[in-house]
Amino acid sequence: MTVSHVARLHGLNANQVFTWRRQYQNGSLTAVSAAEEVVPASALTAAMK
């Protein structure tokens, strides 16, 4: 199974998946830590209005 196939299965563009993979390998893609505060997308959208 290829990256392109998996991307299509999930409705993603394969180029985006390759970009994420490259960012992860370079260490520039980081996850949110357990202690980090996050804002729901709906709250962000409301705040930007």
mmCIF file of N, CA and C in Angstrom:
data_model
loop_
_atom_site.group_PDB
_atom_site.id
_atom_site.type_symbol
_atom_site.label_atom_id
_atom_site.label_comp_id
_atom_site.label_asym_id
_atom_site.label_seq_id
_atom_site.Cartn_x
_atom_site.Cartn_y
_atom_site.Cartn_z
ATOM 1 N N MET A 1 0.858 -1.172 0.000
ATOM 2 C CA MET A 1 0.000 0.000 0.000
ATOM 3 C C MET A 1 0.905 1.236 0.000
ATOM 4 N N THR A 2 0.617 2.168 -0.867
ATOM 5 C CA THR A 2 1.451 3.359 -1.000
ATOM 6 C C THR A 2 0.908 4.523 -0.178
ATOM 7 N N VAL A 3 1.759 5.505 0.032
ATOM 8 C CA VAL A 3 1.344 6.719 0.728
ATOM 9 C C VAL A 3 0.214 7.391 -0.044
ATOM 10 N N SER A 4 0.340 7.411 -1.359
ATOM 11 C CA SER A 4 -0.685 8.036 -2.194
ATOM 12 C C SER A 4 -2.036 7.350 -2.027
ATOM 13 N N HIS A 5 -2.013 6.029 -1.958
ATOM 14 C CA HIS A 5 -3.260 5.276 -1.800
ATOM 15 C C HIS A 5 -3.907 5.581 -0.445
ATOM 16 N N VAL A 6 -3.112 5.571 0.602
ATOM 17 C CA VAL A 6 -3.637 5.859 1.945
ATOM 18 C C VAL A 6 -4.182 7.288 2.005
ATOM 19 N N ALA A 7 -3.480 8.220 1.384
ATOM 20 C CA ALA A 7 -3.955 9.605 1.352
ATOM 21 C C ALA A 7 -5.317 9.688 0.683
ATOM 22 N N ARG A 8 -5.466 9.031 -0.456
ATOM 23 C CA ARG A 8 -6.750 9.053 -1.168
ATOM 24 C C ARG A 8 -7.854 8.426 -0.329
ATOM 25 N N LEU A 9 -7.544 7.347 0.389
ATOM 26 C CA LEU A 9 -8.542 6.695 1.241
ATOM 27 C C LEU A 9 -9.097 7.657 2.293
ATOM 28 N N HIS A 10 -8.252 8.584 2.734
ATOM 29 C CA HIS A 10 -8.649 9.519 3.789
ATOM 30 C C HIS A 10 -8.999 10.902 3.254
ATOM 31 N N GLY A 11 -9.122 11.011 1.936
ATOM 32 C CA GLY A 11 -9.521 12.276 1.339
ATOM 33 C C GLY A 11 -8.463 13.360 1.390
ATOM 34 N N LEU A 12 -7.200 12.947 1.459
ATOM 35 C CA LEU A 12 -6.103 13.907 1.521
ATOM 36 C C LEU A 12 -5.335 13.926 0.215
ATOM 37 N N ASN A 13 -4.655 15.020 -0.036
ATOM 38 C CA ASN A 13 -3.758 15.107 -1.170
ATOM 39 C C ASN A 13 -2.444 14.445 -0.766
ATOM 40 N N ALA A 14 -1.912 13.589 -1.610
ATOM 41 C CA ALA A 14 -0.675 12.876 -1.293
ATOM 42 C C ALA A 14 0.472 13.845 -1.023
ATOM 43 N N ASN A 15 0.499 14.977 -1.720
ATOM 44 C CA ASN A 15 1.568 15.955 -1.497
ATOM 45 C C ASN A 15 1.558 16.473 -0.065
ATOM 46 N N GLN A 16 0.372 16.628 0.523
ATOM 47 C CA GLN A 16 0.284 17.088 1.907
ATOM 48 C C GLN A 16 0.871 16.055 2.855
ATOM 49 N N VAL A 17 0.587 14.783 2.605
ATOM 50 C CA VAL A 17 1.121 13.715 3.453
ATOM 51 C C VAL A 17 2.639 13.675 3.344
ATOM 52 N N PHE A 18 3.172 13.807 2.128
ATOM 53 C CA PHE A 18 4.623 13.824 1.947
ATOM 54 C C PHE A 18 5.248 15.025 2.656
ATOM 55 N N THR A 19 4.560 16.164 2.622
ATOM 56 C CA THR A 19 5.055 17.355 3.320
ATOM 57 C C THR A 19 5.093 17.110 4.818
ATOM 58 N N TRP A 20 4.013 16.543 5.362
ATOM 59 C CA TRP A 20 3.989 16.232 6.799
ATOM 60 C C TRP A 20 5.093 15.254 7.164
ATOM 61 N N ARG A 21 5.327 14.258 6.316
ATOM 62 C CA ARG A 21 6.365 13.266 6.597
ATOM 63 C C ARG A 21 7.740 13.935 6.615
ATOM 64 N N ARG A 22 7.993 14.809 5.639
ATOM 65 C CA ARG A 22 9.273 15.512 5.570
ATOM 66 C C ARG A 22 9.447 16.422 6.792
ATOM 67 N N GLN A 23 8.384 17.122 7.187
ATOM 68 C CA GLN A 23 8.451 17.983 8.369
ATOM 69 C C GLN A 23 8.734 17.161 9.624
ATOM 70 N N TYR A 24 8.117 15.997 9.743
ATOM 71 C CA TYR A 24 8.353 15.128 10.901
ATOM 72 C C TYR A 24 9.804 14.668 10.928
ATOM 73 N N GLN A 25 10.326 14.261 9.770
ATOM 74 C CA GLN A 25 11.702 13.782 9.692
ATOM 75 C C GLN A 25 12.703 14.888 10.017
ATOM 76 N N ASN A 26 12.367 16.134 9.660
ATOM 77 C CA ASN A 26 13.248 17.272 9.944
ATOM 78 C C ASN A 26 13.096 17.790 11.368
ATOM 79 N N GLY A 27 12.090 17.308 12.082
ATOM 80 C CA GLY A 27 11.850 17.760 13.442
ATOM 81 C C GLY A 27 11.059 19.052 13.520
ATOM 82 N N SER A 28 10.518 19.500 12.385
ATOM 83 C CA SER A 28 9.765 20.755 12.398
ATOM 84 C C SER A 28 8.270 20.544 12.615
ATOM 85 N N LEU A 29 7.838 19.312 12.676
ATOM 86 C CA LEU A 29 6.436 19.002 12.941
ATOM 87 C C LEU A 29 6.356 18.479 14.367
ATOM 88 N N THR A 30 5.676 19.210 15.224
ATOM 89 C CA THR A 30 5.604 18.807 16.624
ATOM 90 C C THR A 30 4.155 18.613 17.042
ATOM 91 N N ALA A 31 3.966 17.743 17.967
ATOM 92 C CA ALA A 31 2.630 17.475 18.494
ATOM 93 C C ALA A 31 2.358 18.403 19.674
ATOM 94 N N VAL A 32 1.118 18.530 20.023
ATOM 95 C CA VAL A 32 0.734 19.303 21.196
ATOM 96 C C VAL A 32 1.043 18.455 22.418
ATOM 97 N N SER A 33 1.715 19.044 23.389
ATOM 98 C CA SER A 33 2.033 18.292 24.599
ATOM 99 C C SER A 33 0.797 18.179 25.481
ATOM 100 N N ALA A 34 0.825 17.251 26.414
ATOM 101 C CA ALA A 34 -0.323 17.001 27.283
ATOM 102 C C ALA A 34 -0.652 18.218 28.146
ATOM 103 N N ALA A 35 0.356 18.999 28.513
ATOM 104 C CA ALA A 35 0.137 20.145 29.396
ATOM 105 C C ALA A 35 -0.181 21.428 28.626
ATOM 106 N N GLU A 36 -0.074 21.386 27.311
ATOM 107 C CA GLU A 36 -0.293 22.584 26.504
ATOM 108 C C GLU A 36 -1.781 22.866 26.338
ATOM 109 N N GLU A 37 -2.158 24.125 26.490
ATOM 110 C CA GLU A 37 -3.558 24.503 26.325
ATOM 111 C C GLU A 37 -3.867 24.669 24.844
ATOM 112 N N VAL A 38 -5.022 24.181 24.436
ATOM 113 C CA VAL A 38 -5.453 24.311 23.042
ATOM 114 C C VAL A 38 -6.822 24.975 22.992
ATOM 115 N N VAL A 39 -7.134 25.538 21.850
ATOM 116 C CA VAL A 39 -8.415 26.212 21.647
ATOM 117 C C VAL A 39 -9.175 25.466 20.561
ATOM 118 N N PRO A 40 -10.444 25.129 20.802
ATOM 119 C CA PRO A 40 -11.231 24.474 19.757
ATOM 120 C C PRO A 40 -11.347 25.376 18.526
ATOM 121 N N ALA A 41 -11.419 24.781 17.357
ATOM 122 C CA ALA A 41 -11.523 25.542 16.110
ATOM 123 C C ALA A 41 -12.734 26.461 16.125
ATOM 124 N N SER A 42 -13.832 26.014 16.726
ATOM 125 C CA SER A 42 -15.039 26.851 16.778
ATOM 126 C C SER A 42 -14.803 28.108 17.610
ATOM 127 N N ALA A 43 -14.048 27.999 18.690
ATOM 128 C CA ALA A 43 -13.755 29.164 19.525
ATOM 129 C C ALA A 43 -12.819 30.120 18.794
ATOM 130 N N LEU A 44 -11.875 29.580 18.043
ATOM 131 C CA LEU A 44 -10.965 30.419 17.269
ATOM 132 C C LEU A 44 -11.725 31.182 16.192
ATOM 133 N N THR A 45 -12.618 30.495 15.505
ATOM 134 C CA THR A 45 -13.426 31.136 14.465
ATOM 135 C C THR A 45 -14.272 32.256 15.057
ATOM 136 N N ALA A 46 -14.887 32.002 16.197
ATOM 137 C CA ALA A 46 -15.723 33.014 16.849
ATOM 138 C C ALA A 46 -14.889 34.216 17.289
ATOM 139 N N ALA A 47 -13.684 33.972 17.770
ATOM 140 C CA ALA A 47 -12.826 35.057 18.240
ATOM 141 C C ALA A 47 -12.324 35.921 17.096
ATOM 142 N N MET A 48 -12.214 35.350 15.916
ATOM 143 C CA MET A 48 -11.689 36.088 14.767
ATOM 144 C C MET A 48 -12.757 36.914 14.057
ATOM 145 N N LYS A 49 -14.025 36.786 14.466
ATOM 146 C CA LYS A 49 -15.118 37.558 13.844
ATOM 147 C C LYS A 49 -15.160 38.962 14.365
#
